[in-house]
Amino acid sequence: MIETIFNYINGDFVSPRSNEYLDVFEPATGCLYARVPNSNNEDVEDAIEAGRNAFPIWSNLSVKKRSDYLSDIALDLISDQDRFAIWESRDSGKPITLARTLDIPRAIENFTFFIDFIKSFKLDYFITSDESNNHIQRLPLGIVACISPWNLPLYLFTWKIIPALIVGNTVIAKPSEITPYSAFKLAQICKKNNLPPGVLNILNGNGVSVGDPLVSHPKIKAVSFTGGTSTGKKIAQNTAISFKKTSLEMGGKNPAIIFADCDYEEMLNSLVKSSFTNQGQVCLCSSRIIVEKKVYEKFKIDFVKKVSKIIIGDPIKPETQFGAISSKEHFDKINYYVDLIKEEKGSILFGGKILEINQRCKNGWFLEPTIVEGLGPESRINREEIFGPIVTLQPFETEQEAINIANQSDYGLSATIWTGDSVRGGEVSKKINAGVIWINCWMLRDLRTPFGGMKQSGLGREGGLDVLHFFTEQKNICKPV
Ligand code: NAD
């Protein structure tokens, strides 16, 4: 049975005004299983109206009261986390175990973190002198748009909406049309917990039909976006005209630098994860592995051996470590890059083939994890974001050479440095142009820290204080003493 997903506007589940829907596929099987509204400007107007009416009520509630609503929603998400993991895996093709251990726990943590963190956030403070008394207030902006991608659907959806809501904004959120299911289910929890109508509105659809009118709408005060760099550019153009606040988290081409003196086993285990978690579809995945010449040959052999043991298969099986590519379009894009490896005269050390998984997955979109060598930093494979299970190996001799290769990229989201020399780790990290740098670890996150990229990877930072500042505006009320 094909399930219908609805928009969530003003506390109701509604069809799109146009009655137009998009197909939603299960990547592991290639089968159609749901349809999602392809909303348009009329639906945007409805959601704006709902957000506008709800804003005075929601923004005037105490932080405690807003947190209480979000806590109740979080409790229901916690008690339903197993089903959420199943839905997320079905929608995106990611292994169920990954959804169980990463996506859904992190979505829950996004609630619990901000509910706790807001307690120490100063919504107002005073600066006084002999001449003036200044009362500085941080105020919610109004109606804000939160736009998220398909790779970590509920994880990134909640990462945006919770901070926006907790400081008193009303939200129009747009999940990816490729993975809309978990946001739809979260909306059902919101309704069950009587979140006031219009506080959170969820519009589904593609970028042209609903994304453009949403971000361009004069009543939208800020846009928080995570997705591809070309989409981010379009959003920046559409919002600049009205000086909207924008936070853009975009693509990456992240280097992992491996020095010969690192803890080899720990590095190797971590590198397999940082390269191929979620089929390489995490914006923080390492896609350019830069290895000191002294250990290059050994690393190559050991890495290929470890990658060859990754369990690829039906995402629904708990033992599966590597699932399906999230959409047919993306599968075709990655295959194009596999062909480009050959055109650019790179050597495929492992992978590069489409996989046929038996039984229910026989029409799914599966590709082998792929390791490439022989391509320099100027190749398209090393310059363009593939966002899939393809990594390249490049050797280096000197520290400076490693830094040069790492920085030879239009992107600057994250980087990983593996070394046993803490001084060197610190020095190299200063010279790498990326917003998030991990030394001897990967994906270790304290949610209080700023998160975001440099260059074509981002504008602004999420997390901790940064996102609470983003979703508020300051006003200074000054009186003479
Ligand atoms: P995408 O840019 O195609 O889509 C992201 C979202 O933007 C979707 O909801 C989409 O419908 C919407 N959208 C598309 N066009 C729009 C428009 N004109 N106006 C408004 N919204 C529009 O990205 P994707 O393919 O869903 O996700 C993959 C990309 O996301 C990769 O480039 C990856 O690196 C990036 N990403 C970045 C981060 C980060 O934190 N920097 C995290 C995850 C993913």
PDB file of N, CA and C and ligand atoms in Angstrom, residues 147-151 156 174-177 205-207 211-212 215 225-229 231 234-235 249-252 283 385 387 413 451 457, ligand 1:
ATOM      1  N   ILE A 147      15.451  24.347   6.667  1.00  0.00           N
ATOM      2  CA  ILE A 147      15.459  23.465   5.487  1.00  0.00           C
ATOM      3  C   ILE A 147      16.561  22.419   5.647  1.00  0.00           C
ATOM      4  N   SER A 148      16.182  21.156   5.539  1.00  0.00           N
ATOM      5  CA  SER A 148      17.159  20.099   5.843  1.00  0.00           C
ATOM      6  C   SER A 148      17.273  19.079   4.705  1.00  0.00           C
ATOM      7  N   PRO A 149      18.398  18.342   4.681  1.00  0.00           N
ATOM      8  CA  PRO A 149      18.666  17.399   3.579  1.00  0.00           C
ATOM      9  C   PRO A 149      18.264  15.960   3.928  1.00  0.00           C
ATOM     10  N   TRP A 150      18.619  15.037   3.039  1.00  0.00           N
ATOM     11  CA  TRP A 150      18.150  13.651   3.182  1.00  0.00           C
ATOM     12  C   TRP A 150      19.142  12.733   3.901  1.00  0.00           C
ATOM     13  N   ASN A 151      20.365  13.164   4.145  1.00  0.00           N
ATOM     14  CA  ASN A 151      21.353  12.178   4.612  1.00  0.00           C
ATOM     15  C   ASN A 151      21.191  11.811   6.088  1.00  0.00           C
ATOM     16  N   LEU A 156      19.109  16.170  11.447  1.00  0.00           N
ATOM     17  CA  LEU A 156      19.348  17.556  11.046  1.00  0.00           C
ATOM     18  C   LEU A 156      18.074  18.402  11.114  1.00  0.00           C
ATOM     19  N   LYS A 174      11.121  22.511   6.264  1.00  0.00           N
ATOM     20  CA  LYS A 174      10.982  21.731   5.029  1.00  0.00           C
ATOM     21  C   LYS A 174      11.998  20.595   5.029  1.00  0.00           C
ATOM     22  N   PRO A 175      11.515  19.376   5.301  1.00  0.00           N
ATOM     23  CA  PRO A 175      12.439  18.233   5.206  1.00  0.00           C
ATOM     24  C   PRO A 175      12.719  17.942   3.738  1.00  0.00           C
ATOM     25  N   SER A 176      13.704  17.105   3.485  1.00  0.00           N
ATOM     26  CA  SER A 176      13.977  16.735   2.099  1.00  0.00           C
ATOM     27  C   SER A 176      12.801  15.929   1.552  1.00  0.00           C
ATOM     28  N   GLU A 177      12.458  16.202   0.314  1.00  0.00           N
ATOM     29  CA  GLU A 177      11.377  15.449  -0.352  1.00  0.00           C
ATOM     30  C   GLU A 177      11.769  13.987  -0.552  1.00  0.00           C
ATOM     31  N   GLY A 205       7.984  19.133  -0.221  1.00  0.00           N
ATOM     32  CA  GLY A 205       8.033  19.437  -1.645  1.00  0.00           C
ATOM     33  C   GLY A 205       9.444  19.714  -2.108  1.00  0.00           C
ATOM     34  N   ASN A 206       9.566  19.989  -3.413  1.00  0.00           N
ATOM     35  CA  ASN A 206      10.921  20.195  -3.928  1.00  0.00           C
ATOM     36  C   ASN A 206      11.336  21.669  -3.861  1.00  0.00           C
ATOM     37  N   GLY A 207      12.614  21.887  -4.194  1.00  0.00           N
ATOM     38  CA  GLY A 207      13.193  23.214  -4.028  1.00  0.00           C
ATOM     39  C   GLY A 207      12.496  24.286  -4.839  1.00  0.00           C
ATOM     40  N   GLY A 211      10.597  25.462  -1.939  1.00  0.00           N
ATOM     41  CA  GLY A 211      11.785  26.064  -1.310  1.00  0.00           C
ATOM     42  C   GLY A 211      11.936  27.525  -1.679  1.00  0.00           C
ATOM     43  N   ASP A 212      11.844  27.814  -2.967  1.00  0.00           N
ATOM     44  CA  ASP A 212      12.023  29.193  -3.439  1.00  0.00           C
ATOM     45  C   ASP A 212      10.991  30.151  -2.819  1.00  0.00           C
ATOM     46  N   VAL A 215      11.739  30.633   1.110  1.00  0.00           N
ATOM     47  CA  VAL A 215      12.867  31.475   1.560  1.00  0.00           C
ATOM     48  C   VAL A 215      12.708  32.921   1.087  1.00  0.00           C
ATOM     49  N   PHE A 225      19.655  26.646   6.654  1.00  0.00           N
ATOM     50  CA  PHE A 225      19.672  25.659   5.568  1.00  0.00           C
ATOM     51  C   PHE A 225      20.842  24.700   5.737  1.00  0.00           C
ATOM     52  N   THR A 226      20.596  23.417   5.512  1.00  0.00           N
ATOM     53  CA  THR A 226      21.676  22.447   5.341  1.00  0.00           C
ATOM     54  C   THR A 226      21.411  21.688   4.055  1.00  0.00           C
ATOM     55  N   GLY A 227      22.427  21.626   3.213  1.00  0.00           N
ATOM     56  CA  GLY A 227      22.270  20.925   1.942  1.00  0.00           C
ATOM     57  C   GLY A 227      23.451  21.217   1.040  1.00  0.00           C
ATOM     58  N   GLY A 228      23.241  21.095  -0.241  1.00  0.00           N
ATOM     59  CA  GLY A 228      24.333  21.250  -1.202  1.00  0.00           C
ATOM     60  C   GLY A 228      24.729  22.712  -1.406  1.00  0.00           C
ATOM     61  N   THR A 229      25.971  22.911  -1.863  1.00  0.00           N
ATOM     62  CA  THR A 229      26.488  24.269  -2.031  1.00  0.00           C
ATOM     63  C   THR A 229      25.727  25.033  -3.122  1.00  0.00           C
ATOM     64  N   THR A 231      22.605  24.737  -3.944  1.00  0.00           N
ATOM     65  CA  THR A 231      21.315  25.177  -3.371  1.00  0.00           C
ATOM     66  C   THR A 231      21.551  26.341  -2.418  1.00  0.00           C
ATOM     67  N   LYS A 234      21.809  29.550  -4.216  1.00  0.00           N
ATOM     68  CA  LYS A 234      20.508  30.046  -4.680  1.00  0.00           C
ATOM     69  C   LYS A 234      19.741  30.696  -3.511  1.00  0.00           C
ATOM     70  N   ILE A 235      19.813  30.044  -2.355  1.00  0.00           N
ATOM     71  CA  ILE A 235      19.109  30.588  -1.184  1.00  0.00           C
ATOM     72  C   ILE A 235      19.736  31.936  -0.797  1.00  0.00           C
ATOM     73  N   GLU A 249      24.747  25.641   5.847  1.00  0.00           N
ATOM     74  CA  GLU A 249      25.657  24.503   6.076  1.00  0.00           C
ATOM     75  C   GLU A 249      25.664  23.695   4.792  1.00  0.00           C
ATOM     76  N   MET A 250      26.819  23.651   4.130  1.00  0.00           N
ATOM     77  CA  MET A 250      26.801  23.097   2.770  1.00  0.00           C
ATOM     78  C   MET A 250      27.795  21.939   2.598  1.00  0.00           C
ATOM     79  N   GLY A 251      28.237  21.760   1.375  1.00  0.00           N
ATOM     80  CA  GLY A 251      29.005  20.561   1.032  1.00  0.00           C
ATOM     81  C   GLY A 251      30.403  20.513   1.629  1.00  0.00           C
ATOM     82  N   GLY A 252      31.039  19.375   1.436  1.00  0.00           N
ATOM     83  CA  GLY A 252      32.393  19.215   1.953  1.00  0.00           C
ATOM     84  C   GLY A 252      33.216  18.274   1.084  1.00  0.00           C
ATOM     85  N   CYS A 283      28.105  14.598   5.660  1.00  0.00           N
ATOM     86  CA  CYS A 283      28.872  15.761   5.183  1.00  0.00           C
ATOM     87  C   CYS A 283      30.269  15.785   5.791  1.00  0.00           C
ATOM     88  N   GLU A 385      32.498  17.582  -4.813  1.00  0.00           N
ATOM     89  CA  GLU A 385      31.859  16.766  -3.771  1.00  0.00           C
ATOM     90  C   GLU A 385      31.061  15.645  -4.432  1.00  0.00           C
ATOM     91  N   PHE A 387      29.875  12.955  -2.385  1.00  0.00           N
ATOM     92  CA  PHE A 387      28.908  12.644  -1.316  1.00  0.00           C
ATOM     93  C   PHE A 387      28.418  11.201  -1.417  1.00  0.00           C
ATOM     94  N   LEU A 413      34.832  22.197   5.268  1.00  0.00           N
ATOM     95  CA  LEU A 413      33.907  21.839   6.358  1.00  0.00           C
ATOM     96  C   LEU A 413      34.656  21.229   7.531  1.00  0.00           C
ATOM     97  N   PHE A 451      29.539  24.709  15.099  1.00  0.00           N
ATOM     98  CA  PHE A 451      29.639  23.730  14.013  1.00  0.00           C
ATOM     99  C   PHE A 451      29.372  24.429  12.675  1.00  0.00           C
ATOM    100  N   SER A 457      31.821  25.693   2.010  1.00  0.00           N
ATOM    101  CA  SER A 457      31.110  24.743   2.878  1.00  0.00           C
ATOM    102  C   SER A 457      30.119  25.409   3.821  1.00  0.00           C
TER     103      SER A 457
HETATM  104  P1  NAD B   1      20.014  19.789  -1.534  1.00  0.00           P
HETATM  105  O1  NAD B   1      20.705  21.098  -1.513  1.00  0.00           O
HETATM  106  O2  NAD B   1      19.622  19.220  -2.827  1.00  0.00           O
HETATM  107  O3  NAD B   1      18.673  19.843  -0.672  1.00  0.00           O
HETATM  108  C1  NAD B   1      18.657  20.224   0.680  1.00  0.00           C
HETATM  109  C2  NAD B   1      17.281  20.780   1.021  1.00  0.00           C
HETATM  110  O4  NAD B   1      17.115  22.011   0.317  1.00  0.00           O
HETATM  111  C3  NAD B   1      16.122  19.872   0.594  1.00  0.00           C
HETATM  112  O5  NAD B   1      15.101  19.955   1.562  1.00  0.00           O
HETATM  113  C4  NAD B   1      15.677  20.513  -0.709  1.00  0.00           C
HETATM  114  O6  NAD B   1      14.352  20.263  -1.056  1.00  0.00           O
HETATM  115  C5  NAD B   1      15.878  21.982  -0.383  1.00  0.00           C
HETATM  116  N1  NAD B   1      15.992  22.862  -1.548  1.00  0.00           N
HETATM  117  C6  NAD B   1      16.414  22.542  -2.794  1.00  0.00           C
HETATM  118  N2  NAD B   1      16.381  23.653  -3.575  1.00  0.00           N
HETATM  119  C7  NAD B   1      15.941  24.669  -2.803  1.00  0.00           C
HETATM  120  C8  NAD B   1      15.701  26.055  -3.037  1.00  0.00           C
HETATM  121  N3  NAD B   1      15.907  26.620  -4.227  1.00  0.00           N
HETATM  122  N4  NAD B   1      15.266  26.823  -2.004  1.00  0.00           N
HETATM  123  C9  NAD B   1      15.074  26.273  -0.789  1.00  0.00           C
HETATM  124  N5  NAD B   1      15.257  24.966  -0.513  1.00  0.00           N
HETATM  125  C10 NAD B   1      15.705  24.175  -1.503  1.00  0.00           C
HETATM  126  O7  NAD B   1      20.939  18.814  -0.711  1.00  0.00           O
HETATM  127  P2  NAD B   1      20.743  17.259  -0.498  1.00  0.00           P
HETATM  128  O8  NAD B   1      21.078  16.566  -1.764  1.00  0.00           O
HETATM  129  O9  NAD B   1      19.421  17.024   0.142  1.00  0.00           O
HETATM  130  O10 NAD B   1      21.858  16.947   0.607  1.00  0.00           O
HETATM  131  C11 NAD B   1      23.178  16.634   0.304  1.00  0.00           C
HETATM  132  C12 NAD B   1      24.060  17.843   0.518  1.00  0.00           C
HETATM  133  O11 NAD B   1      23.925  18.310   1.849  1.00  0.00           O
HETATM  134  C13 NAD B   1      25.540  17.515   0.358  1.00  0.00           C
HETATM  135  O12 NAD B   1      26.143  18.544  -0.383  1.00  0.00           O
HETATM  136  C14 NAD B   1      26.069  17.521   1.787  1.00  0.00           C
HETATM  137  O13 NAD B   1      27.427  17.840   1.922  1.00  0.00           O
HETATM  138  C15 NAD B   1      25.207  18.572   2.402  1.00  0.00           C
HETATM  139  N6  NAD B   1      25.176  18.455   3.846  1.00  0.00           N
HETATM  140  C16 NAD B   1      25.855  19.385   4.565  1.00  0.00           C
HETATM  141  C17 NAD B   1      25.871  19.302   5.951  1.00  0.00           C
HETATM  142  C18 NAD B   1      26.601  20.324   6.779  1.00  0.00           C
HETATM  143  O14 NAD B   1      26.408  20.348   7.986  1.00  0.00           O
HETATM  144  N7  NAD B   1      27.430  21.158   6.189  1.00  0.00           N
HETATM  145  C19 NAD B   1      25.180  18.263   6.583  1.00  0.00           C
HETATM  146  C20 NAD B   1      24.507  17.323   5.803  1.00  0.00           C
HETATM  147  C21 NAD B   1      24.501  17.427   4.429  1.00  0.00           C
END
